[in-house]
Structures are given as structure tokens and as C-alpha cells.
PDB file of C-alpha atoms in Angstrom:
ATOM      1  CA  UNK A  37     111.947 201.086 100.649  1.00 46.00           C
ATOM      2  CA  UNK A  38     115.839 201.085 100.565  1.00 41.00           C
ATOM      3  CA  UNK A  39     116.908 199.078  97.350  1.00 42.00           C
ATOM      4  CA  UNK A  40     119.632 197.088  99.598  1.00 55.00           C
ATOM      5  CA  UNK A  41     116.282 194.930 100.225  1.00 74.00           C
ATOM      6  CA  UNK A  42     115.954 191.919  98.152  1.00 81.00           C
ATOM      7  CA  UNK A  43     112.085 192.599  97.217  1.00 84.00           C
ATOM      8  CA  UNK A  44     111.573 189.300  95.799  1.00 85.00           C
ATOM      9  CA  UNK A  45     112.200 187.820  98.912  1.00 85.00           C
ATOM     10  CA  UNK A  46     110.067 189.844 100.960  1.00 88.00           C
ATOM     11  CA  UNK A  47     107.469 188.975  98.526  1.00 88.00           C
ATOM     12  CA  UNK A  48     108.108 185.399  99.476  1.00 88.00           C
ATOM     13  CA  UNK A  49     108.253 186.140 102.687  1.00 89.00           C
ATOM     14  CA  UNK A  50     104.899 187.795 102.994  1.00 90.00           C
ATOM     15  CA  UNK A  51     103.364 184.730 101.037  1.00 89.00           C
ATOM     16  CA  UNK A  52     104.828 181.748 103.478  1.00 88.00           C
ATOM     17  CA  UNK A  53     103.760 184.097 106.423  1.00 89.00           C
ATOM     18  CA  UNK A  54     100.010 184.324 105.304  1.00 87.00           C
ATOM     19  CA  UNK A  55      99.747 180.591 104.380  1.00 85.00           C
ATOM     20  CA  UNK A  56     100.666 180.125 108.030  1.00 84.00           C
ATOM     21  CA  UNK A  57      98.347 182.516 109.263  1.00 84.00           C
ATOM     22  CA  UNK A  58      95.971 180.704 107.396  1.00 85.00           C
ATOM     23  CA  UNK A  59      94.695 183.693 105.291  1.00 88.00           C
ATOM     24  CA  UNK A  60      94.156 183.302 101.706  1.00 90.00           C
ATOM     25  CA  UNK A  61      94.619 185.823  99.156  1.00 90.00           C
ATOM     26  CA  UNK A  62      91.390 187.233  99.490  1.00 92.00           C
ATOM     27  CA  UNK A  63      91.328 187.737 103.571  1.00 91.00           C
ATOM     28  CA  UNK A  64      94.347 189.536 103.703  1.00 92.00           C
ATOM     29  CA  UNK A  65      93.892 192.171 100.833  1.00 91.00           C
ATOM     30  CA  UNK A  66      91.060 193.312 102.911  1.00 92.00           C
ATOM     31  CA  UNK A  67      92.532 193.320 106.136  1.00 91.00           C
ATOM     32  CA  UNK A  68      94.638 195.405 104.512  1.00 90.00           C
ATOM     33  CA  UNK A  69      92.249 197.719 102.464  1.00 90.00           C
ATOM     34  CA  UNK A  70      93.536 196.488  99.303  1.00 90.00           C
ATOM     35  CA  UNK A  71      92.771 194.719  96.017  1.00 90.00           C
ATOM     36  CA  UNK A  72      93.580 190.874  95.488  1.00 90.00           C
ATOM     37  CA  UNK A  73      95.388 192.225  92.694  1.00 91.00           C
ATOM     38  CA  UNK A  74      97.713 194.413  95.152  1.00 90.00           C
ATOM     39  CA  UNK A  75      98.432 191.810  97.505  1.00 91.00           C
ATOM     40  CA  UNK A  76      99.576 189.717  94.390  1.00 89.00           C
ATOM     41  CA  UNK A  77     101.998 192.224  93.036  1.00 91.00           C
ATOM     42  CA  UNK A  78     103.197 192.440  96.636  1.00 91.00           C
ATOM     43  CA  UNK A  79     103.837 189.058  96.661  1.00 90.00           C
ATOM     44  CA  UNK A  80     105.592 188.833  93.298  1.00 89.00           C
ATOM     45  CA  UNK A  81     108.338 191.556  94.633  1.00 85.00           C
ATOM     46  CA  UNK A  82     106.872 194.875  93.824  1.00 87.00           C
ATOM     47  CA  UNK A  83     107.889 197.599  95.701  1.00 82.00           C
ATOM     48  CA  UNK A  84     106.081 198.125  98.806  1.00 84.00           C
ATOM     49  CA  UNK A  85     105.977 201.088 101.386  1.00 86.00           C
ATOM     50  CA  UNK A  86     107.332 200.447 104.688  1.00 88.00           C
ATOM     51  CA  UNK A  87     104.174 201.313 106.691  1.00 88.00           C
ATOM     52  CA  UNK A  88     102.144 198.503 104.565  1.00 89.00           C
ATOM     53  CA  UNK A  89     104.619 196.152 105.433  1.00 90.00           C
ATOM     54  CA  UNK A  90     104.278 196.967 109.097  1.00 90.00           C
ATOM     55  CA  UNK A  91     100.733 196.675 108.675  1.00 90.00           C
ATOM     56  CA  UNK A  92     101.485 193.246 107.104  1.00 91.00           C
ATOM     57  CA  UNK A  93     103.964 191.953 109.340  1.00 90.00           C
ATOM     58  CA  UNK A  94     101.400 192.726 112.502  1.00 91.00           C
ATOM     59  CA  UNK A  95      98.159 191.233 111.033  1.00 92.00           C
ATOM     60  CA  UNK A  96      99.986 187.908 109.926  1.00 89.00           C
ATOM     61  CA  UNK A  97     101.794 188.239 113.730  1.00 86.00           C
ATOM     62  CA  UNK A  98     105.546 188.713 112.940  1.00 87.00           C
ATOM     63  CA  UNK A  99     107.887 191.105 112.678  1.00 85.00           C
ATOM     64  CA  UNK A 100     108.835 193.915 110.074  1.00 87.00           C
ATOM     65  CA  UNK A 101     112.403 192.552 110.276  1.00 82.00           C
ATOM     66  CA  UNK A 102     111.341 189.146 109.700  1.00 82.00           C
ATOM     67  CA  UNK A 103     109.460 190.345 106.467  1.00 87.00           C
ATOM     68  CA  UNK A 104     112.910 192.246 105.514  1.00 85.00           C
ATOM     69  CA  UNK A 105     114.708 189.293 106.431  1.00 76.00           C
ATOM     70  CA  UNK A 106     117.222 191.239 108.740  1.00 75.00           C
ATOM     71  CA  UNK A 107     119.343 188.910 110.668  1.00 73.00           C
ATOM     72  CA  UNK A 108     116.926 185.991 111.031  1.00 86.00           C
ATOM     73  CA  UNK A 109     113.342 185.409 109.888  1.00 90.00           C
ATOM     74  CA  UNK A 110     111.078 183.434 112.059  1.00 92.00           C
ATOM     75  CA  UNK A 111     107.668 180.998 111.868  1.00 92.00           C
ATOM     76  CA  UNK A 112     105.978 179.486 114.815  1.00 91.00           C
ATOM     77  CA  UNK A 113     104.237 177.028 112.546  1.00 90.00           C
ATOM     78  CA  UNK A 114     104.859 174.206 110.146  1.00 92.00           C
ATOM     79  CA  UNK A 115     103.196 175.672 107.748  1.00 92.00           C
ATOM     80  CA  UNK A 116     104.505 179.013 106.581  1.00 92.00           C
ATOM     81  CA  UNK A 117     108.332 177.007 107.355  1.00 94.00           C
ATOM     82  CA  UNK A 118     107.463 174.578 104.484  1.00 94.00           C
ATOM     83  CA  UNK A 119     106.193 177.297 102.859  1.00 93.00           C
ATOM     84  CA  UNK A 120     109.762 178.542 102.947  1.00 93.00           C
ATOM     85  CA  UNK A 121     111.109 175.949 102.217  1.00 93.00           C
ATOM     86  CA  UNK A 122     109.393 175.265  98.974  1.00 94.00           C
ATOM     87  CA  UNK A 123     110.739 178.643  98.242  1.00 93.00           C
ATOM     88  CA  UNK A 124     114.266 178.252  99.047  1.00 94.00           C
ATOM     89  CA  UNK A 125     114.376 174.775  97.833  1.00 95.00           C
ATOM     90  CA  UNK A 126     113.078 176.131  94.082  1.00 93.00           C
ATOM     91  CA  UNK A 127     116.311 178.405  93.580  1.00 90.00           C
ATOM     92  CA  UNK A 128     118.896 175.707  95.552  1.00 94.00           C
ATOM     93  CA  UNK A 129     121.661 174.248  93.501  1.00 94.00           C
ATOM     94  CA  UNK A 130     122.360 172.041  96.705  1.00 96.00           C
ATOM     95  CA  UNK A 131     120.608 171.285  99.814  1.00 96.00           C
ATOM     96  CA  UNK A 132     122.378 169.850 102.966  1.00 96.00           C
ATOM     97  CA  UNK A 133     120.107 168.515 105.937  1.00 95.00           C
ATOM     98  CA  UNK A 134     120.075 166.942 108.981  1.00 94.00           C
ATOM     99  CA  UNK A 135     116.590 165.223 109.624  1.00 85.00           C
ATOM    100  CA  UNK A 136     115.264 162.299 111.821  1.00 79.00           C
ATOM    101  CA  UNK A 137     113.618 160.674 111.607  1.00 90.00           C
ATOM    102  CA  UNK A 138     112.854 161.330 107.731  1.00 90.00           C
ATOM    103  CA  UNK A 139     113.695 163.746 105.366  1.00 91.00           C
ATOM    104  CA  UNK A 140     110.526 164.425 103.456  1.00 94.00           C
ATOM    105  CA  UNK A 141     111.785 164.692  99.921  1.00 93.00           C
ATOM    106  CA  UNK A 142     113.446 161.339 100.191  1.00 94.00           C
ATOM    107  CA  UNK A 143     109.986 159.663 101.312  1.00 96.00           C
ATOM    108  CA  UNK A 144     107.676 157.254  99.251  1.00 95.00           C
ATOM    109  CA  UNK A 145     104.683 158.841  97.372  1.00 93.00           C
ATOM    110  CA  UNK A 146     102.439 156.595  99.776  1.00 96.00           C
ATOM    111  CA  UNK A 147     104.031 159.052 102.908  1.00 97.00           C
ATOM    112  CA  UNK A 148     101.728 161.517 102.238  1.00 95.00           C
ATOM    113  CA  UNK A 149      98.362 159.270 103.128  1.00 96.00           C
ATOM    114  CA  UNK A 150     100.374 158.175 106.226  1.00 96.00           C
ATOM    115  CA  UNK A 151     101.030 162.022 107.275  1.00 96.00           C
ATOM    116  CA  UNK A 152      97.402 163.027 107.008  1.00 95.00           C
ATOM    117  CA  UNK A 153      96.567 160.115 109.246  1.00 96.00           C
ATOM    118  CA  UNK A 154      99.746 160.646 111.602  1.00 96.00           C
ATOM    119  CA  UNK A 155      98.268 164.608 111.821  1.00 94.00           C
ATOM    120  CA  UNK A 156      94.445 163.715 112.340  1.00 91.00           C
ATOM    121  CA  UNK A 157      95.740 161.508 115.117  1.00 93.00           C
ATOM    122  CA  UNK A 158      97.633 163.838 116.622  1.00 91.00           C
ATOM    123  CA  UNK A 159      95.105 166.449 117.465  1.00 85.00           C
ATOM    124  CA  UNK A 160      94.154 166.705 120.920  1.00 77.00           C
ATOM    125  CA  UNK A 161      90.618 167.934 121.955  1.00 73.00           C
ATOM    126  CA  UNK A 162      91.640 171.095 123.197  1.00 70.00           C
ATOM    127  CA  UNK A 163      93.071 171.852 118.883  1.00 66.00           C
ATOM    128  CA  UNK A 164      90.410 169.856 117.557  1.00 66.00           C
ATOM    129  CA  UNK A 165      87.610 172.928 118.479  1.00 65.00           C
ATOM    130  CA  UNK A 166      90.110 175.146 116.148  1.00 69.00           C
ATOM    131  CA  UNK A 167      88.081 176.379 113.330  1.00 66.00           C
ATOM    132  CA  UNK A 168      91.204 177.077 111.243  1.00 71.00           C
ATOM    133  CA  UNK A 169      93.070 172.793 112.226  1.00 71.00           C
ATOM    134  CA  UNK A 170      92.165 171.461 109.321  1.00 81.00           C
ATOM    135  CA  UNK A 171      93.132 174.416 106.671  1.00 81.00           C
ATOM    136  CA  UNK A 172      96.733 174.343 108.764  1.00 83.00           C
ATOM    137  CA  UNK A 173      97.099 170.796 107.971  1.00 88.00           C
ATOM    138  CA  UNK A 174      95.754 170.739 104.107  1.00 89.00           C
ATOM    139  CA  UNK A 175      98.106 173.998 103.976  1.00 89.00           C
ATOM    140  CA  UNK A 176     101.496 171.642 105.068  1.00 92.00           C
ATOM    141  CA  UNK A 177      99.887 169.102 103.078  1.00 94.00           C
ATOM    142  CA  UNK A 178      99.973 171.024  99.970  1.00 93.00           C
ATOM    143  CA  UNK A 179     103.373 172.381 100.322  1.00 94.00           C
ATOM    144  CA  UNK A 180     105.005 168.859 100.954  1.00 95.00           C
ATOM    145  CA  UNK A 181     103.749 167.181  98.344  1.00 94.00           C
ATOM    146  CA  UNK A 182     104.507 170.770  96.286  1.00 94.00           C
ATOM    147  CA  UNK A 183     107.894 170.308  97.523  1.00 94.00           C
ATOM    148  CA  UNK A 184     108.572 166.537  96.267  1.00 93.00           C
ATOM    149  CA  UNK A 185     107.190 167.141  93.141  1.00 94.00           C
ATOM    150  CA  UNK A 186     109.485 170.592  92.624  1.00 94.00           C
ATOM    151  CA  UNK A 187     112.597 168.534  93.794  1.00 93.00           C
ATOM    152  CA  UNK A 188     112.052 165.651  91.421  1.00 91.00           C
ATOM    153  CA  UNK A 189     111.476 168.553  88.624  1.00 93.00           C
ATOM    154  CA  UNK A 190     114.358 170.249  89.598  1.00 91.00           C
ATOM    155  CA  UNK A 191     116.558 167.585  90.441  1.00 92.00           C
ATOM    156  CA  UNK A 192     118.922 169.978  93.224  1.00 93.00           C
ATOM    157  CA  UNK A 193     121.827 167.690  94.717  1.00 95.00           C
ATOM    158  CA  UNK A 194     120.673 166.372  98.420  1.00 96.00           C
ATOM    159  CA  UNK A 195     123.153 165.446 100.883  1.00 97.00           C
ATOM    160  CA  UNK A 196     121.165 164.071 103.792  1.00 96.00           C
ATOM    161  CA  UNK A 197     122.202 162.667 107.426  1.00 96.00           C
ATOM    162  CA  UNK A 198     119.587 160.754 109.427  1.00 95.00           C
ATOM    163  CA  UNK A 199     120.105 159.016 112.774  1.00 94.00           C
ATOM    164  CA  UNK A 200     119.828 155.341 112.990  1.00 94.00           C
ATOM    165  CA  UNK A 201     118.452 155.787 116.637  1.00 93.00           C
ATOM    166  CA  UNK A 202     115.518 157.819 115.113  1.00 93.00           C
ATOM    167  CA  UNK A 203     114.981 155.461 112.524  1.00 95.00           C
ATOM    168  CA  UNK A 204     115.119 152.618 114.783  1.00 94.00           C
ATOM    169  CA  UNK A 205     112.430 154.196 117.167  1.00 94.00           C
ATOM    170  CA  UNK A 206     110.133 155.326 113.698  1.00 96.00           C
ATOM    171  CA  UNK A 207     110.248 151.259 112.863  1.00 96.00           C
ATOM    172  CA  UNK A 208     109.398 150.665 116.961  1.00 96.00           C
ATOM    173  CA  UNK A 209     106.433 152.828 117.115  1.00 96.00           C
ATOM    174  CA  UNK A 210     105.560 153.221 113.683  1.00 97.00           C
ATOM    175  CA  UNK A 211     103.335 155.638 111.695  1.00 97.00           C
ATOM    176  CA  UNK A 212     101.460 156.607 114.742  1.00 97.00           C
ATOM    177  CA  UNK A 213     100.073 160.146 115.591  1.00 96.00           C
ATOM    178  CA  UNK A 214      99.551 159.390 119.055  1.00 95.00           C
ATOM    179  CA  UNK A 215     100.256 156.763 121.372  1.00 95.00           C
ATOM    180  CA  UNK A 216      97.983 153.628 122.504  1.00 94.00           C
ATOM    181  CA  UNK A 217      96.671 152.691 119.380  1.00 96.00           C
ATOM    182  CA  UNK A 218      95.248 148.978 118.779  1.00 97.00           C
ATOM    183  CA  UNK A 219      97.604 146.398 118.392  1.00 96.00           C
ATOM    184  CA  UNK A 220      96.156 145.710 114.949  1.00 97.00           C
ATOM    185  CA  UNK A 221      96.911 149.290 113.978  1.00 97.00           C
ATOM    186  CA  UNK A 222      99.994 149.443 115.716  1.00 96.00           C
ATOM    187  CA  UNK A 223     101.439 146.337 113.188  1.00 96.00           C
ATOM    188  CA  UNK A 224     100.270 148.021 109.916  1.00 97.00           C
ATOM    189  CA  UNK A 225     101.555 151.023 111.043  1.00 97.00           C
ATOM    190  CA  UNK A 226     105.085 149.720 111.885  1.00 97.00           C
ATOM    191  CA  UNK A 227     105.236 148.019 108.185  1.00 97.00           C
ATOM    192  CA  UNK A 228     104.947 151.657 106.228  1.00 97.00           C
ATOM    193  CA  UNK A 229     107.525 152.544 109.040  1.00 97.00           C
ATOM    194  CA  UNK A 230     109.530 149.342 107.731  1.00 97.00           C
ATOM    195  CA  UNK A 231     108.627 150.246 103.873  1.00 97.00           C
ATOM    196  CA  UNK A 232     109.822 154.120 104.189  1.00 97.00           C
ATOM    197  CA  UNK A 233     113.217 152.683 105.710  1.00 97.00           C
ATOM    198  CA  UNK A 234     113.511 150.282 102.775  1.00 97.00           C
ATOM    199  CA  UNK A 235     113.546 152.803 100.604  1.00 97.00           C
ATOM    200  CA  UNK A 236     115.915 154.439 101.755  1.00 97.00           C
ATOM    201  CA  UNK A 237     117.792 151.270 102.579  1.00 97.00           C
ATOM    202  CA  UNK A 238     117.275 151.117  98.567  1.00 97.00           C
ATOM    203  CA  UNK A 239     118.706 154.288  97.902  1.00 96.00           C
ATOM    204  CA  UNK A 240     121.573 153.707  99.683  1.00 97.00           C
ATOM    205  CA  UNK A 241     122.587 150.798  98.077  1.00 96.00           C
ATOM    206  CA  UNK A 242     121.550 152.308  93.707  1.00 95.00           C
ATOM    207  CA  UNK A 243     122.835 155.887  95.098  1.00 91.00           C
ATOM    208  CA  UNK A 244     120.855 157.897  92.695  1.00 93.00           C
ATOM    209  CA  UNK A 245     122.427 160.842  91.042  1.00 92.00           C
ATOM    210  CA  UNK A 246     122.527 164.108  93.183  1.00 93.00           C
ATOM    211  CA  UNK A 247     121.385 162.382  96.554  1.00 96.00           C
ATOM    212  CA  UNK A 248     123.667 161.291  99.379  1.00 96.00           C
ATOM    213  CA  UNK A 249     122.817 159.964 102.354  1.00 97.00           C
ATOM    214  CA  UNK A 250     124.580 159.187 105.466  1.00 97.00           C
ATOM    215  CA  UNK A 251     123.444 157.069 108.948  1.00 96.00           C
ATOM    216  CA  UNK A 252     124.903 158.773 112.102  1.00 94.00           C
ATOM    217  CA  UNK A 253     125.060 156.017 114.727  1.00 90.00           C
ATOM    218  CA  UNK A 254     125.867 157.970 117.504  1.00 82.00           C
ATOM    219  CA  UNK A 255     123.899 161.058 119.228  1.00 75.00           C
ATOM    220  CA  UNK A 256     122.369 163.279 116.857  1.00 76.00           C
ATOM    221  CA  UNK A 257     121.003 166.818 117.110  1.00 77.00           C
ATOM    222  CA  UNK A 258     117.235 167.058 118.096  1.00 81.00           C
ATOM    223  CA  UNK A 259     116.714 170.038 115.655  1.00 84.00           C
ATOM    224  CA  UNK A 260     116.307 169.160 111.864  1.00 91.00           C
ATOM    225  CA  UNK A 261     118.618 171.996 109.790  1.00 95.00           C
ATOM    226  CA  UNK A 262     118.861 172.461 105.994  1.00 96.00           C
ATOM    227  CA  UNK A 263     121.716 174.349 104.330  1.00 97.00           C
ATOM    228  CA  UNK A 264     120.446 175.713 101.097  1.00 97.00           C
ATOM    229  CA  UNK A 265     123.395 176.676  98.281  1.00 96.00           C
ATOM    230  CA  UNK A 266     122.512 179.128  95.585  1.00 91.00           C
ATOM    231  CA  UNK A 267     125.807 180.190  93.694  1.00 89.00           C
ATOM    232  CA  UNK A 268     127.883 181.880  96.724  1.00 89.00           C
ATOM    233  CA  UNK A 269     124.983 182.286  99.203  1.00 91.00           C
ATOM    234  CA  UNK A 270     124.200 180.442 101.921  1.00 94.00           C
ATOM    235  CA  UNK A 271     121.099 179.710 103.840  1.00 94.00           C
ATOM    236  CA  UNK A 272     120.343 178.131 106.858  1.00 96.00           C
ATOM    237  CA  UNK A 273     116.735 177.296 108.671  1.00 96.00           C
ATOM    238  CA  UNK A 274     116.345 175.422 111.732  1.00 96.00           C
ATOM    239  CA  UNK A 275     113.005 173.747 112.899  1.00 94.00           C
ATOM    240  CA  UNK A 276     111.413 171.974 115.988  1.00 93.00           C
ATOM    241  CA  UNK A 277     108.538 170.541 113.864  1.00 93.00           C
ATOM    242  CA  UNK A 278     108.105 167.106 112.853  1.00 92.00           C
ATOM    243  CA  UNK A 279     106.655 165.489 109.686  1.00 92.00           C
ATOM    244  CA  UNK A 280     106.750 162.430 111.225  1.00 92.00           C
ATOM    245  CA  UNK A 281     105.766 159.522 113.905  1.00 94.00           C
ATOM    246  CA  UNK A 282     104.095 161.784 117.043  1.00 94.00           C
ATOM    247  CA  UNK A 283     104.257 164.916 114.535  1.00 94.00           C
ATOM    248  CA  UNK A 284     104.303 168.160 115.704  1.00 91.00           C
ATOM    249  CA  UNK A 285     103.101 171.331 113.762  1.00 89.00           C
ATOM    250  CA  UNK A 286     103.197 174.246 115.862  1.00 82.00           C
ATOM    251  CA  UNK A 287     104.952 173.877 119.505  1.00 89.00           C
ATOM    252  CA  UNK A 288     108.236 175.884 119.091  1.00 92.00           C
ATOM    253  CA  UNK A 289     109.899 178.706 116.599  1.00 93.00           C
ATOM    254  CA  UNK A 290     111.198 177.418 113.240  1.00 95.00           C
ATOM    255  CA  UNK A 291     114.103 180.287 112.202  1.00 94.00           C
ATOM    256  CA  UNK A 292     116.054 181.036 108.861  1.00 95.00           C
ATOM    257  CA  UNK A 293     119.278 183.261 108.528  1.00 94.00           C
ATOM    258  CA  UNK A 294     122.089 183.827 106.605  1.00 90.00           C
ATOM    259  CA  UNK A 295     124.606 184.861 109.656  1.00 89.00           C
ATOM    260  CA  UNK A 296     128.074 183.395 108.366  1.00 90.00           C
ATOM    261  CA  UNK A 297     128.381 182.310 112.416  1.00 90.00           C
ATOM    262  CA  UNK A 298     125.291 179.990 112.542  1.00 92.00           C
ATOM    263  CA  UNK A 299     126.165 178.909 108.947  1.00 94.00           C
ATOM    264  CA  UNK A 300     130.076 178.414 109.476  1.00 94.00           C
ATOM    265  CA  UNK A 301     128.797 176.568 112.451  1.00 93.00           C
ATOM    266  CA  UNK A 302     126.269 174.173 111.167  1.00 96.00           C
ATOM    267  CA  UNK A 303     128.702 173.536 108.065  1.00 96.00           C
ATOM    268  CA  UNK A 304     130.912 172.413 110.524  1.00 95.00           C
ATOM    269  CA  UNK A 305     129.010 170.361 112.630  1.00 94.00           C
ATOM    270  CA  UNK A 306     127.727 168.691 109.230  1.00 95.00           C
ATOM    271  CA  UNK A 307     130.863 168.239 107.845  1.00 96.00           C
ATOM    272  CA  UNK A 308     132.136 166.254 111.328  1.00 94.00           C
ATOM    273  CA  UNK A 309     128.909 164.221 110.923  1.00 94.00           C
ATOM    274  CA  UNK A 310     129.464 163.307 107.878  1.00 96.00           C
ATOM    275  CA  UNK A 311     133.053 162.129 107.815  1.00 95.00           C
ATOM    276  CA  UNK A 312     131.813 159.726 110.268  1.00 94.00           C
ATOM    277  CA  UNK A 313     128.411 158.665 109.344  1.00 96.00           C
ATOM    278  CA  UNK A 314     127.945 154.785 106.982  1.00 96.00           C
ATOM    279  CA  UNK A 315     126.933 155.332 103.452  1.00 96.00           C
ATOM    280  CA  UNK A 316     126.399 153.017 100.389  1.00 96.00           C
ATOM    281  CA  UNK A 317     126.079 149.414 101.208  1.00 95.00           C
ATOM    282  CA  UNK A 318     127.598 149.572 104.415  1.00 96.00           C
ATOM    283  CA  UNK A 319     124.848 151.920 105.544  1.00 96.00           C
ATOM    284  CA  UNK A 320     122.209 150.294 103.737  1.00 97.00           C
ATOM    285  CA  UNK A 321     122.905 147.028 105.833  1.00 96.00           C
ATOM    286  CA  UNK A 322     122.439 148.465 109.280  1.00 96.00           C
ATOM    287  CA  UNK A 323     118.812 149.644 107.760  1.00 96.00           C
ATOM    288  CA  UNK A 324     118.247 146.560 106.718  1.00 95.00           C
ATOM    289  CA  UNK A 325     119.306 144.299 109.653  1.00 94.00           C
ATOM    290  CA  UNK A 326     117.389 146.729 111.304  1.00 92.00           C
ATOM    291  CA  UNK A 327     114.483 145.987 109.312  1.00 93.00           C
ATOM    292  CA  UNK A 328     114.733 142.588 110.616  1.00 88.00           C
ATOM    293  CA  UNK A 329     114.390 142.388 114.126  1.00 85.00           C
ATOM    294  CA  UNK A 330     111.403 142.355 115.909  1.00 70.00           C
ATOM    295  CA  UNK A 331     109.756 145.409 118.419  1.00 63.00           C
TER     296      UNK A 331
END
């Protein structure tokens, strides 16, 4: 393999895309006619022959450039993203995201029960006969609550814009996976919708050291993106799933890329958002207030 190739990376790489294939360890070494052991050093950035990462890339279903991480990388399911993410997020200095309606690492510890319920609801009877539904969903799981614990570890600085709109529609549905729930459901779900947006209403308002977050009030892009700072580099990844009310795990393509166009861009476009957006008190009011009213 050509040394220009970051082989840690592609280790990584290979990793996120067989959680989201939903192979373990075991499973793929033999589809590939190799020893756990292999696999492992694979993983962990050994060098690797071209043709077994072609034989990789088409038994987890992506591409040898994705595995190389030539121009852009891309997952078609939550699960080897936040796989990725955990990844990037461990060598971060500074993350920069756009979420709605919630970023996940600036969630309550009681989130994660809500999630699991939010993604059992969600499953409709045609994905409920999937043998491998409930491994995808302990797999995102896993990684989230991976993820909070790494960032709180870690402690990288978080700038974070959310829409109000989002958050006011989270607090007007609620923690629901799926429409048409009882009404009795319906209220206890919209309190933990109320409770999440206290906290961050809370945050707001002590401003913890390292996280910043800002309310955009008027239209907001409908795809989350995180910038991810490590020294001079620059990451970007894009996604169309959602950890949250209605969640959505695997309808659309998640991508990640270092292109100084789409990063330049989204710096940008963050930048604008965030010279406008409410923060401290003043933001912490409007979730508040919002709190408040009745749905």
C-alpha cells in the first residue's frame, strides 16, 4: 500500500464499517479467510494489501476509496457514522456542530432509556422481521453512550447550534418513535422532551467550560454537520439520521471528507449562524418561556 495512506485511519475505517454491517470480529475474519487476530491488527493500522482491502470494502458493501478515505468516505447507516464519530471525536481538540433537534453529547444520562424506546417504536413491521434490527440498534446504542462518556473524559471544546423551531416541535411531540401514541404516553413523553430542553436551558445560563451553545431562530439546515479540529486538520461529516423524536437509522447516506470546499463552506455557513444565533441568558430564556406554554 502507498505510505501517503494514513493506515490508522483505514484501520478505523474498516472497524466503523463492520459495526454497521453488523459483523463482529469473528464473522468477518472468516469471510475473509483470516484469523481474529488478523482482522485485529488490521484494524489497529497494520499494513494491509490492497486486494484484502477490496475484499473488505465489498463484503462490508462500500467502497475501496471509502476505506482509503479518498475524497469522501460514506455510511448508509447510523451505526458505522457514530462509529466514526466516536473515532474522530477521541483525537478532536474542538468540535463544531449543527444538530436539531439535540446534540447527543449535550443530552441527560436518562436520554439513553428514552432512545431505546424512541427506536423500538420506530420499527415498522416490514424492519421488525430483520434478524440483524436489534444488534443495529444495541450497536448505536453502545457507541452513544461510548461517545458521552469519551467526551466527558476528554473534555474537547463543543460549540453547538440548535434550532429553536426543532426544539419547539421535540417539546410538541415529545419522545415519541412514532406517531399516535396514547394520550397518557404522549404527556410523559413531552416532559423528558421538556427535561432534555432544561438542561440545556441550564447550560446556557452556568456556560460550562469548553461548551457553547447557540439558538438559531430562523430556518435552519435539515442536515446535522460536525466540524472536527485536530491541530491544522479539518474534518467534516454530514448525516440524515436522527437520534431523536421520529428517529431515523438508516434512510439516506451519512458522508465524511476533508475537501477544503465543503469545509470552507460549512465554516462559513457556521460562522454566519453563529454571529446571529442567542446565547447565555438571553438564549436560555426563549428555552425556557418555551418550556412554558402549553401543546
Amino acid at each position: 500500500m502507498a505510505m501517503g495512506f494514513n493506515r490508522a485511519e483505514i484501520g478505523s475505517r474498516v472497524r466503523a464499517y463492520r459495526l454497521g454491517a453488523g459483523f463482529n470480529a469473528d464473522q468477518l475474519a472468516s469471510k475473509l479467510g483470516v484469523s481474529r487476530a488478523a482482522l485485529y491488527r488490521i484494524e489497529q493500522g497494520e499494513i494491509v494489501k490492497v486486494d484484502v482491502l477490496e475484499n473488505i470494502a465489498a463484503i462490508l458493501g462500500t467502497s475501496l476509496a471509502s476505506l482509503l478515505g479518498v475524497g469522501a468516505e460514506y455510511h448508509s447507516n447510523a451505526a458505522s457514522y457514530q462509529a466514526r464519530m466516536q473515532q474522530l471525536e477521541k483525537n478532536a481538540s474542538h468540535i463544531v456542530a449543527l444538530f436539531s433537534p439535540l446534540s447527543y453529547l449535550l443530552t441527560t444520562e436518562d436520554y439513553d432509556k428514552d432512545l431505546a424506546v424512541m427506536l423500538e417504536e420506530s420499527v415498522s413491521p416490514r424492519t421488525r422481521q430483520r434478524a440483524d434490527r436489534k444488534t443495529e440498534q444495541q450497536a448505536v446504542l453502545k457507541t452513544l453512550s461510548e461517545r458521552r462518556k469519551q467526551a466527558r473524559e476528554r473534555k474537547p471544546s463543543i460549540t453547538c447550534l440548535i434550532s429553536l423551531e426543532e426544539l419547539r416541535r421535540l417539546v410538541t411531540l415529545g419522545l415519541v418513535g412514532r406517531l399516535g401514541l396514547p394520550a397518557a404516553v404522549i404527556a410523559k413523553r413531552r416532559a423528558a422532551a421538556r427535561r432534555e430542553v432544561q438542561h440545556l436551558a441550564d447550560m446556557m445560563t452556568t456556560e460550562p467550560v469548553g461548551i457553547q451553545i447557540g439558538l438559531i431562530e430562523d430556518v435552519a439546515p435539515n442536515v446535522a454537520f460536525q466540524l472536527f479540529y485536530k491541530g491544522n486538520d479539518v474534518l467534516l461529516g454530514t448525516s440524515p439520521f436522527r437520534i431523536a423524536e421520529l428517529p431515523n437509522l438508516h434512510v439516506g447516506v451519512a458522508m465524511i471528507t476533508s475537501n477544503p470546499e465543503a469545509v470552507d463552506l460549512h465554516v462559513q455557513l457556521f460562522d454566519q449562524l453563529w454571529g446571529v444565533c442567542k446565547r447565555g441568558s438571553e438564549g436560555a430564556r426563549l428555552l425556557e418561556d418555551m418550556i412554558k406554554q402549553k401543546f
